[in-house]
Coordinates of C-alpha atoms in Angstrom, one line a residue:
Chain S
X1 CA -33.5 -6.9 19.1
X2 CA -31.8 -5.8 16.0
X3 CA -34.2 -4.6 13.1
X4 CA -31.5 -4.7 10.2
X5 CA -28.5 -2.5 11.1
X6 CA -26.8 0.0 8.7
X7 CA -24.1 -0.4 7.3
X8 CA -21.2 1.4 7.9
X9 CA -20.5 3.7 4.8
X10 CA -24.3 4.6 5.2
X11 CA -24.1 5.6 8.8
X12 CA -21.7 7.7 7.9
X13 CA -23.5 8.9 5.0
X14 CA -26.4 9.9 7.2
X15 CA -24.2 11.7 9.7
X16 CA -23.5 14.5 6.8
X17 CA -24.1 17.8 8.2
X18 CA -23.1 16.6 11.7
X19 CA -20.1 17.1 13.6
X20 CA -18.1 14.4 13.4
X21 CA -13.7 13.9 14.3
X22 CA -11.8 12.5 11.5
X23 CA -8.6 10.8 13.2
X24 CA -6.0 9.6 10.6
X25 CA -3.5 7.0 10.7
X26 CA -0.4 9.6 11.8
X27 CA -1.3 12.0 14.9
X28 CA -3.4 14.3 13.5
X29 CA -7.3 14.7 13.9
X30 CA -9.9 16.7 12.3
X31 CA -12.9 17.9 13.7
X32 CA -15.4 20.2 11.9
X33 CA -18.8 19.7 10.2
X34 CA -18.7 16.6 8.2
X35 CA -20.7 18.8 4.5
X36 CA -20.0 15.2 2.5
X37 CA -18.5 11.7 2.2
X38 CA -18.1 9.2 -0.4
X39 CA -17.7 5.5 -0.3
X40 CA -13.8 5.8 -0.2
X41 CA -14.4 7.8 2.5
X42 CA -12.6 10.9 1.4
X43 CA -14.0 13.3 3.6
X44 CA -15.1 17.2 3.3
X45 CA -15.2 18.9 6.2
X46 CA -16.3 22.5 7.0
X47 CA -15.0 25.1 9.7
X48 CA -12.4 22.1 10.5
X49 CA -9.9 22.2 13.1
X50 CA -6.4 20.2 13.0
X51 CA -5.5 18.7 16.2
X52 CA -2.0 17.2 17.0
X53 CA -2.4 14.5 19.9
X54 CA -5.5 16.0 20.9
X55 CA -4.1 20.0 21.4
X56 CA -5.5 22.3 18.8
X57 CA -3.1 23.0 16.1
X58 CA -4.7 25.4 13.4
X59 CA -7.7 26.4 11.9
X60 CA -8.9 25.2 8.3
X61 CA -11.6 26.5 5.9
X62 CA -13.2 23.9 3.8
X63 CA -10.7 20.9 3.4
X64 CA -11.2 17.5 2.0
X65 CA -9.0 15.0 3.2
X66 CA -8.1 11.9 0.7
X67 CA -9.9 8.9 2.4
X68 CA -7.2 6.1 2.6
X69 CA -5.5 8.2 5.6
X70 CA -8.2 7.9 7.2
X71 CA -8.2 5.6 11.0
X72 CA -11.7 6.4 12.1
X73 CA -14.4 8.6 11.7
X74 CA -16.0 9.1 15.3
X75 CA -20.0 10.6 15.3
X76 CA -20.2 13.4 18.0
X77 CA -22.7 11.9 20.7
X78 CA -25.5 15.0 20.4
X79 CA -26.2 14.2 16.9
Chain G
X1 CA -16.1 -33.6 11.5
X2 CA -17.1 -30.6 9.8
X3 CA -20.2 -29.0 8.3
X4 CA -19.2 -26.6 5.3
X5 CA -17.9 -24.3 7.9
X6 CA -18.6 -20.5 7.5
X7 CA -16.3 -18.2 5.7
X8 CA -14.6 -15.4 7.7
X9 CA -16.6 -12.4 6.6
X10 CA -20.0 -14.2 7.2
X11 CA -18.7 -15.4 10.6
X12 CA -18.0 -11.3 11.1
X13 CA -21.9 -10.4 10.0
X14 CA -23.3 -13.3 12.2
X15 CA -21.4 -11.4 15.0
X16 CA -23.6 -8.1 14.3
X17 CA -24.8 -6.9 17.9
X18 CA -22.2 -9.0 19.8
X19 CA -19.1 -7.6 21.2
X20 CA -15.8 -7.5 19.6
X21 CA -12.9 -6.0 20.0
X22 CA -10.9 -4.1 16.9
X23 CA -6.9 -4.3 17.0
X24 CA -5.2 -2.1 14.5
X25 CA -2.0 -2.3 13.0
X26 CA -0.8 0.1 15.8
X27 CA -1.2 -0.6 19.0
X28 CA -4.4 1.5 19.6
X29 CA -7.5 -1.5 20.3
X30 CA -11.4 -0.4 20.1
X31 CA -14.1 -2.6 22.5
X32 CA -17.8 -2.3 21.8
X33 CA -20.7 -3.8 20.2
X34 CA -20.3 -4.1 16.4
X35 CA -23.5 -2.5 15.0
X36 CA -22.7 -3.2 11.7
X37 CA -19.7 -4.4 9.1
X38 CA -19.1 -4.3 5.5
X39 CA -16.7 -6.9 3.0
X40 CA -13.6 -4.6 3.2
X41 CA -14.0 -5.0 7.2
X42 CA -15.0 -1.2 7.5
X43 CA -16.9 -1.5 11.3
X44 CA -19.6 0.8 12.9
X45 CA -18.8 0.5 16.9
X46 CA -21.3 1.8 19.2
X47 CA -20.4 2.4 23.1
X48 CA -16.5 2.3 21.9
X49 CA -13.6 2.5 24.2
X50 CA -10.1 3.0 22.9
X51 CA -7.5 0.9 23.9
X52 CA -3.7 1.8 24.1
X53 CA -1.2 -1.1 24.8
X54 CA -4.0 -2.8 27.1
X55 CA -5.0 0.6 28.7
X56 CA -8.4 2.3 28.6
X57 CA -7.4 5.4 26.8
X58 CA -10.6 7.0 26.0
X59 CA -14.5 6.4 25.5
X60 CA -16.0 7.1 21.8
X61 CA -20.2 6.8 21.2
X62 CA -20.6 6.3 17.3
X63 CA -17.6 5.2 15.7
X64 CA -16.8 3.9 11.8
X65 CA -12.9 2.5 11.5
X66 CA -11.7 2.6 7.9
X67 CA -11.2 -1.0 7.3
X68 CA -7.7 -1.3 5.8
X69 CA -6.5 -0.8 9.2
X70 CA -7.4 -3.7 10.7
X71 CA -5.3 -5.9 12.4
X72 CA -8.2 -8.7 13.9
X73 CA -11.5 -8.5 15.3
X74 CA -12.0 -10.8 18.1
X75 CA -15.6 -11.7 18.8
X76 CA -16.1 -12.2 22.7
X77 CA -16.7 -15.4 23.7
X78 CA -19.5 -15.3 26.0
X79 CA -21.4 -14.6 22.5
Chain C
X1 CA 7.4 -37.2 -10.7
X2 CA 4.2 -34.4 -10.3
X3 CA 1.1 -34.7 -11.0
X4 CA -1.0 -31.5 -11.2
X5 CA 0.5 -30.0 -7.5
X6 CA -2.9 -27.9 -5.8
X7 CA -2.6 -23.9 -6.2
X8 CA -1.3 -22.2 -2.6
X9 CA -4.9 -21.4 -2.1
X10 CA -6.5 -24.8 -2.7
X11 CA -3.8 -26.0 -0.1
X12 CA -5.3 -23.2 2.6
X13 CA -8.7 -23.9 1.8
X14 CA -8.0 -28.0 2.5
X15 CA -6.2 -27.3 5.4
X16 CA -9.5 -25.8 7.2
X17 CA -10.5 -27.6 10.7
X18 CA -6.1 -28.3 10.6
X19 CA -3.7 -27.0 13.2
X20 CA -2.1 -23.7 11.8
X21 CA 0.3 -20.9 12.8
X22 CA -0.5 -17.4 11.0
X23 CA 2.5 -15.2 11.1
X24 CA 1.9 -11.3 10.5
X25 CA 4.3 -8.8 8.9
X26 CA 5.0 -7.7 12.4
X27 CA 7.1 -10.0 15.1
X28 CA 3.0 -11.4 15.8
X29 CA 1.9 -14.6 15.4
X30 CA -1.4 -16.5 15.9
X31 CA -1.9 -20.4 16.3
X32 CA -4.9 -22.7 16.4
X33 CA -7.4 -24.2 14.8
X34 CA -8.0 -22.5 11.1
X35 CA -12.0 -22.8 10.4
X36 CA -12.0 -21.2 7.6
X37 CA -10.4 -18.7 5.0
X38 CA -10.9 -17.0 1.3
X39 CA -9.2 -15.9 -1.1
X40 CA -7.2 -12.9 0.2
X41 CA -6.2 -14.6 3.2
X42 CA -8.8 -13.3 5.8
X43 CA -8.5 -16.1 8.2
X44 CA -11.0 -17.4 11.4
X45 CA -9.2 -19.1 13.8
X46 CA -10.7 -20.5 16.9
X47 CA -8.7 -21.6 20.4
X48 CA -6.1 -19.1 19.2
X49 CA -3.2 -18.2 21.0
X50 CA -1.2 -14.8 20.3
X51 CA 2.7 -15.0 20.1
X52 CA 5.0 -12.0 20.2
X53 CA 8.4 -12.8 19.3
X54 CA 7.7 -16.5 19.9
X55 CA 6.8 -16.6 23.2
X56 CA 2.8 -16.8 24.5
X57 CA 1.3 -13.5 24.6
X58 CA -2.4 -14.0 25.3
X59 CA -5.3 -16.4 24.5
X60 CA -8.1 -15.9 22.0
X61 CA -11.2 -17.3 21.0
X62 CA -12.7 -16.3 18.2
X63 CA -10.4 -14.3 16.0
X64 CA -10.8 -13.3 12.5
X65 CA -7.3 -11.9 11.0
X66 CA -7.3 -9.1 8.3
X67 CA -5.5 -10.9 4.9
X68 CA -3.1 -8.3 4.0
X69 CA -1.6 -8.3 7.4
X70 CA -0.5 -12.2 6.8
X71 CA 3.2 -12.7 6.1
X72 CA 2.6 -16.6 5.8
X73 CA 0.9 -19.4 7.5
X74 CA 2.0 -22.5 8.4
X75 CA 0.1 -25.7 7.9
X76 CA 1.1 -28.0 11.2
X77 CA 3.0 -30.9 9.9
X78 CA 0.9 -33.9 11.7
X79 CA -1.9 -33.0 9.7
Chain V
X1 CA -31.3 22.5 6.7
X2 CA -29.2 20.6 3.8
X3 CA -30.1 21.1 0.0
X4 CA -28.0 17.2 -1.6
X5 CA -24.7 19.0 -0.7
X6 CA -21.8 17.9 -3.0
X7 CA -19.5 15.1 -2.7
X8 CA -15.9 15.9 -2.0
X9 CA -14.3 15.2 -5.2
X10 CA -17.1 17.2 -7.0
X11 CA -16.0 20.1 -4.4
X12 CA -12.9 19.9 -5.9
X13 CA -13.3 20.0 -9.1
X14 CA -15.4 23.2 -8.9
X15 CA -12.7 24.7 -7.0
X16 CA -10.7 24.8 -10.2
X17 CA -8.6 28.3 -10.8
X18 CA -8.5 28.7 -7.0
X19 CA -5.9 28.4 -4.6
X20 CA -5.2 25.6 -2.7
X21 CA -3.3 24.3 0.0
X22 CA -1.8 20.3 -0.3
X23 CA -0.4 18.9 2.1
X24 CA 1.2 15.4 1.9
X25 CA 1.8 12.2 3.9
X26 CA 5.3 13.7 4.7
X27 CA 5.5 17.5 6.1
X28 CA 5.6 18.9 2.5
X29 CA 2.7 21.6 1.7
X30 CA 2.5 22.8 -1.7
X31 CA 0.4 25.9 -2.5
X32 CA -1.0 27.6 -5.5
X33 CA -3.7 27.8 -8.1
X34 CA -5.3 24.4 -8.4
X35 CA -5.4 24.5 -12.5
X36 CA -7.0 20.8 -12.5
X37 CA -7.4 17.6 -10.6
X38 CA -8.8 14.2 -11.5
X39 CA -10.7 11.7 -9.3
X40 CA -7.5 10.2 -8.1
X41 CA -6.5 13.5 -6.5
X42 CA -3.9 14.0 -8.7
X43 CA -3.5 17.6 -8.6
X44 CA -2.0 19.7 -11.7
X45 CA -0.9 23.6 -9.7
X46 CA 0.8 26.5 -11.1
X47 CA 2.7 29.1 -9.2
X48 CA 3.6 26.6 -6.9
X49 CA 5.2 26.8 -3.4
X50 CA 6.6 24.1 -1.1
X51 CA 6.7 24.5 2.2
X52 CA 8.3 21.8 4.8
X53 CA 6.9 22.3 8.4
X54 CA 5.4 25.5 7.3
X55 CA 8.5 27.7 6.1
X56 CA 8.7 28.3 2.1
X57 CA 10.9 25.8 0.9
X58 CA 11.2 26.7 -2.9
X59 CA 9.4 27.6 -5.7
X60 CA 7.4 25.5 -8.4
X61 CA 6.6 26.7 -11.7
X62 CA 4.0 24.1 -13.0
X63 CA 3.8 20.8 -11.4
X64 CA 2.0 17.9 -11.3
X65 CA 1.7 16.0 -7.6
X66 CA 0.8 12.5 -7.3
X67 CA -3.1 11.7 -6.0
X68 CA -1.7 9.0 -3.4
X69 CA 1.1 11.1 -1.5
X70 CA -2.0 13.5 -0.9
X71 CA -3.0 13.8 3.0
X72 CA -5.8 16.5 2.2
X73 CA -6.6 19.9 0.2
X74 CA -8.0 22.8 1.8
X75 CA -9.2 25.6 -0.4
X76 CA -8.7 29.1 0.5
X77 CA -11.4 30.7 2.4
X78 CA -11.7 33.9 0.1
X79 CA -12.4 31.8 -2.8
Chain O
X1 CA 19.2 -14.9 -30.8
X2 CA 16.3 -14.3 -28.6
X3 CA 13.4 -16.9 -29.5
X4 CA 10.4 -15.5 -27.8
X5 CA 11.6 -15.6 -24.2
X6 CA 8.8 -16.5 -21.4
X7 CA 7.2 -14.0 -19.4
X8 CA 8.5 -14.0 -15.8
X9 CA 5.4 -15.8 -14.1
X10 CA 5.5 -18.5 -16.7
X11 CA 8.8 -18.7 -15.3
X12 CA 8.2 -19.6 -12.2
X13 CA 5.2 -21.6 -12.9
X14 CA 7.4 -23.9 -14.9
X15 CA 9.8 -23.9 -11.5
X16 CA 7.1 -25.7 -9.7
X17 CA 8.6 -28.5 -7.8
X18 CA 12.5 -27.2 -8.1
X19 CA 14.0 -25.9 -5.3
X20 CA 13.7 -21.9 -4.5
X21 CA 14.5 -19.2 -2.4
X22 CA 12.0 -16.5 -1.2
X23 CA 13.2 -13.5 -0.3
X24 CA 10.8 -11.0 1.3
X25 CA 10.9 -7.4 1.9
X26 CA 11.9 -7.7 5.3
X27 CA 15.7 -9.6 5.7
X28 CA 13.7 -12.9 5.9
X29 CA 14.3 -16.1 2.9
X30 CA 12.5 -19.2 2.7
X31 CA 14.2 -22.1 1.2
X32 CA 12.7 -25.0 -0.1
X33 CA 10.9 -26.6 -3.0
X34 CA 8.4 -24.9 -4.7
X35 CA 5.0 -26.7 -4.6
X36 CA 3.1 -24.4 -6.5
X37 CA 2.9 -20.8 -7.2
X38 CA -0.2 -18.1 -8.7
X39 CA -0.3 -15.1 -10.5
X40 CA -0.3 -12.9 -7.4
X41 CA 2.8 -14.7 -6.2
X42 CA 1.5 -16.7 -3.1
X43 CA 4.0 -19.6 -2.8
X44 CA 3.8 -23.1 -1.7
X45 CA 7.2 -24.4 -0.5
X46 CA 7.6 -28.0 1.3
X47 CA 10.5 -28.4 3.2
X48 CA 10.9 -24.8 3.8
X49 CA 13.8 -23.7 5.9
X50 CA 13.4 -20.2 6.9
X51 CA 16.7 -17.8 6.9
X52 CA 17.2 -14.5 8.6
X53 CA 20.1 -12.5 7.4
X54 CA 21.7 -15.5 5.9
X55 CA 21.8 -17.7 9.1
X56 CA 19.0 -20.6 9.5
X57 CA 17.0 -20.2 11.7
X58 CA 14.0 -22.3 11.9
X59 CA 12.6 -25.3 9.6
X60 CA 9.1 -25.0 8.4
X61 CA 7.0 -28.0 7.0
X62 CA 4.4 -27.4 4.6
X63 CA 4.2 -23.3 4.2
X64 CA 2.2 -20.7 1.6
X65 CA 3.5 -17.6 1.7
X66 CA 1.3 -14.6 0.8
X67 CA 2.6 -13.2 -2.7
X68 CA 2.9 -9.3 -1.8
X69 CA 5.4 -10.3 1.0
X70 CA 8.0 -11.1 -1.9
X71 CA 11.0 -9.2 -3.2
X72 CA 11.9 -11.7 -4.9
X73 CA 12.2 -15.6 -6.2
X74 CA 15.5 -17.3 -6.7
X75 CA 15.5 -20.2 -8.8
X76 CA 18.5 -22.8 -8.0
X77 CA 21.1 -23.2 -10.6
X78 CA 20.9 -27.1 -10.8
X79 CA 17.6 -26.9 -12.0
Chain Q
X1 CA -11.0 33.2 -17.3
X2 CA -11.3 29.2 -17.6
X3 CA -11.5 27.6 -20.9
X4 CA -11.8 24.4 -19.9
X5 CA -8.3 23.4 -18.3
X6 CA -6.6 20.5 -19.3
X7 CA -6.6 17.1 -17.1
X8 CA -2.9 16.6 -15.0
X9 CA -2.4 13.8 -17.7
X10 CA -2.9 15.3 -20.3
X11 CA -1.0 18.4 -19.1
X12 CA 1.7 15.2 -18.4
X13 CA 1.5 13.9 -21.9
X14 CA 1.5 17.3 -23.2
X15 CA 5.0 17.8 -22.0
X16 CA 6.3 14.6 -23.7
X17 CA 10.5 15.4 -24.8
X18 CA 10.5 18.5 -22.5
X19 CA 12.7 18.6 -19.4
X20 CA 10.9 17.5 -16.2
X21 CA 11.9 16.8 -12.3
X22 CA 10.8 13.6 -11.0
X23 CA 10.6 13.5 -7.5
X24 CA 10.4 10.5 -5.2
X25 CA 8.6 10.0 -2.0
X26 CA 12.6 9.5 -0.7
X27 CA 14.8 12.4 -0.8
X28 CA 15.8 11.3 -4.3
X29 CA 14.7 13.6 -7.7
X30 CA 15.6 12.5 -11.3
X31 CA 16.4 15.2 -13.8
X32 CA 16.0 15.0 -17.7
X33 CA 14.1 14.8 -21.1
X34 CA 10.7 13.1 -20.4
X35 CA 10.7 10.8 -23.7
X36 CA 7.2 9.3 -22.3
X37 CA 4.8 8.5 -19.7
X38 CA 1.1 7.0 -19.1
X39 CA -1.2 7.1 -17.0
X40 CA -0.3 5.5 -14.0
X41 CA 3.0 7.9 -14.3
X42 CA 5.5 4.8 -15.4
X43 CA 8.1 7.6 -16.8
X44 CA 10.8 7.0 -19.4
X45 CA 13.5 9.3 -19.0
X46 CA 16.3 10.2 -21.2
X47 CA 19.6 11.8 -20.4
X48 CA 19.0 11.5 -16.7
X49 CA 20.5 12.8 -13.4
X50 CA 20.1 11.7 -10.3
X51 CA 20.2 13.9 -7.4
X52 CA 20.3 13.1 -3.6
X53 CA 18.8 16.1 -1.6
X54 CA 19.8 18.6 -3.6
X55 CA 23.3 17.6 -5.2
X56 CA 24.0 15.5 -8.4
X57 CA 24.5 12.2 -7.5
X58 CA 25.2 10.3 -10.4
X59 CA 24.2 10.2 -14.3
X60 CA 22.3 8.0 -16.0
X61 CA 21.3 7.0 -19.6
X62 CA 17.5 6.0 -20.0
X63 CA 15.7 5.0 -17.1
X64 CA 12.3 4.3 -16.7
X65 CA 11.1 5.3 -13.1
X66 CA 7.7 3.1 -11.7
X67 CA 4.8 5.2 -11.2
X68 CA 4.1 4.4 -7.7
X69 CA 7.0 5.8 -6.2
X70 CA 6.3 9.1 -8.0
X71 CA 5.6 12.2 -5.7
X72 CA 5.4 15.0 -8.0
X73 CA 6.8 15.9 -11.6
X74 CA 8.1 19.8 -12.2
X75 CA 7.3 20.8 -15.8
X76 CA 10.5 23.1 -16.0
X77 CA 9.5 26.3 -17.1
X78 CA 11.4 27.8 -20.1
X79 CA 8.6 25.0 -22.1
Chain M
X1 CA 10.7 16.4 -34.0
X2 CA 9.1 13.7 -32.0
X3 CA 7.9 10.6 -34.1
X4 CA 5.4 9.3 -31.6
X5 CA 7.8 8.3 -28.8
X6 CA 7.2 4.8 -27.1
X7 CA 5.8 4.3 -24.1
X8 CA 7.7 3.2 -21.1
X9 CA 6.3 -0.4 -21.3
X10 CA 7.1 -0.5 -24.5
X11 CA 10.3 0.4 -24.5
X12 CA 11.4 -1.9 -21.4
X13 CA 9.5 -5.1 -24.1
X14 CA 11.8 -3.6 -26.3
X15 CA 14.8 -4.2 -24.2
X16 CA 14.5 -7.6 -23.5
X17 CA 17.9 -9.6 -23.7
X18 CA 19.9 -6.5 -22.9
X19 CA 21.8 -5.7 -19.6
X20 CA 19.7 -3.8 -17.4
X21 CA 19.7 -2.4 -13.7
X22 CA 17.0 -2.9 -11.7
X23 CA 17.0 -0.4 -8.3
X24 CA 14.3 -1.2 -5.5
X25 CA 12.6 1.2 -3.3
X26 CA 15.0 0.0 -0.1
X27 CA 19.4 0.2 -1.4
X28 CA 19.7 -3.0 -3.4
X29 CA 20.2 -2.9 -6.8
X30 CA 20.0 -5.9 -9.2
X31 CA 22.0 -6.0 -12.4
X32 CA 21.4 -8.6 -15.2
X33 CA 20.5 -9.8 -18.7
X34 CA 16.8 -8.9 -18.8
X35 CA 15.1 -12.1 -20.2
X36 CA 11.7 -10.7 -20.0
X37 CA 9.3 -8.7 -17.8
X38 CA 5.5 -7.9 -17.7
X39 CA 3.3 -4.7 -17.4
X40 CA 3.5 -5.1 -13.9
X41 CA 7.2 -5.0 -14.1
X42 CA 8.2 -8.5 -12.3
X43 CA 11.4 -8.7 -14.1
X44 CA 12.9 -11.8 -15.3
X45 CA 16.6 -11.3 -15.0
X46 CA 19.9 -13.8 -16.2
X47 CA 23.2 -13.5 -14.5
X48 CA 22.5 -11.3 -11.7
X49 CA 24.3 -9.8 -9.3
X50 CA 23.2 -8.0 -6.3
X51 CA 24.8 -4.5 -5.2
X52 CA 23.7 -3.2 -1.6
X53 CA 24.8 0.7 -2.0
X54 CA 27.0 0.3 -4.6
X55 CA 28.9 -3.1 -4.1
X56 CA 28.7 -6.5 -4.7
X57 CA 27.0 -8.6 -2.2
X58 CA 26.0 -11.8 -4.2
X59 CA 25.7 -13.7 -7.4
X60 CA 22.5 -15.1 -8.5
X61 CA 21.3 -17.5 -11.3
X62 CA 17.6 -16.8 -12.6
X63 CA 15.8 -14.3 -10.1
X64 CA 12.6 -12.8 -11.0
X65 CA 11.5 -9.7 -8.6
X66 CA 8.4 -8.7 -7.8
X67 CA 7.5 -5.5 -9.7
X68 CA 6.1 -3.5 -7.2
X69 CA 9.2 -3.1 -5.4
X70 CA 10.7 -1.8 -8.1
X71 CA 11.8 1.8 -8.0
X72 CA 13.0 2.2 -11.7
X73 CA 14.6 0.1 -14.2
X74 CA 18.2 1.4 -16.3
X75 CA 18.8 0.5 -19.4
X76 CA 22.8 -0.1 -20.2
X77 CA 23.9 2.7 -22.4
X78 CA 25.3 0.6 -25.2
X79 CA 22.0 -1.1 -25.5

């Protein structure tokens, strides 16, 4: 049933260009167009939005956020 | 008794496909089936659900969680 | 009086298949049967039982516990 | 759709003589002309300003901020 | 006055088998003697009695103690 | 406008016996003549002042501050 | 003016045998003879004595502490 599964950091890899929600370890989420990711996972995100416990908090350019505050990196379901 | 038993993290990539369930050092909890895991205990979760002091909190598709923020993963044991 | 006393993590890894209670840097502890562990403490246990604050919190099967969370671990003394 | 877009770090460091926003662990934002950064994140800015929870706090001259305390770095959009 | 004075792990390496205290970050010591001791500072101790803002308060057997726990190692006078 | 700008470092090392601000991640900052530092921002301060939120809080002689707890170091301007 | 200045490593080797104070990142404070530390700062100390915000709280013997808790080490002005 399971023809060799990728790994994580290559999952996430592939999902570059995809829309993806960056949650960190505090309250705070980002959700924007994931443009690139390396294996520490620090993350750059385009036309990013901040959320605080899930209500939109302010708008971001280009940001890249410093991979060891990250929780989880969720895939948005249409990609 | 025992036949060289299996270290931790191969116990962990045996369990690829099964269903676990990821405890964090909060008290947030993620159910679904592990589609994938590195050394550092980074995990892919597909059909996630998130977990908040016992309580279904919300439902995730694709999910990667960093791996320094793990707490335990339990591997269910009908598996 | 000594004679050559075994390195803390020789003592874990001859303690596998013993009785053990892991206690985390939280008020959390884990108890049962240790089948394995490496080097930077990731432990499987199986039959384990979750403590908070000493009292029995829930029941476990499978568990594998994240190293850096351990704040020590017990070896059971009839072993 | 995507021509090998460029890791985050390497984002960065082309982002040189621009100005940045960084925002720590803690509420502390410090803005100003990023004049260098190294792999680690830390960040070297002149003309600096820290804010706390968004209000101008004081001003920096030249400083040099720690790459762990960083949370992320968002580049100004009209650079 | 000084002949070449031992670098603090040799230290405590050449402590194996004394008695010790082990205090940790949190207001938790561990008394007992120390079986054996790494670089990292992962402890043995036999006999340990553990100690919680000075009062005892519960008696270990055989323990190791994981080494980043520790603020630090007391070694008893009358050794 | 760029010729090639220096590393935070070596901007760092460049300031060597100039008067810095170290700031911790606490509310504590250290005032005086930077005598050295290296790379992992171990500083060696001379003529130091420590200051609690803002007000001098006591003075010391030389005082080497560990580079970890390090948030930022102010190059004061008049160098 | 500056004949190549130590760096702080150096210059803590260099005060080995002298009275030092050794403040951690939570209130204590440890003062001592310094009988040796390594790069990673675990210090050795002789004759210490604890201070919790400024006062006594206990004697010690031979104590090394684990260098990572270590917020900065003083060196006794009439070293």
């Amino acid at each position: 049933m399971s023809q060799s599964p990728k790994k994580p950091l290559a999952v996430l890899q592939k999902a570059v260009n995809k829309k993806v929600s960056v949650r960190l370890k505090s309250e705070y989420e980002y959700r924007g167009r994931m443009s690139n990711i390396d294996p520490y996972m620090n993350v750059l995100l385009l036309d990013a939005e901040e959320y605080l416990s899930g209500s939109l908090h302010s708008n971001f350019g280009k940001v890249v956020i410093r991979g060891n505050n990250v929780l989880y990196i969720k895939i948005d379901k249409d990609f």
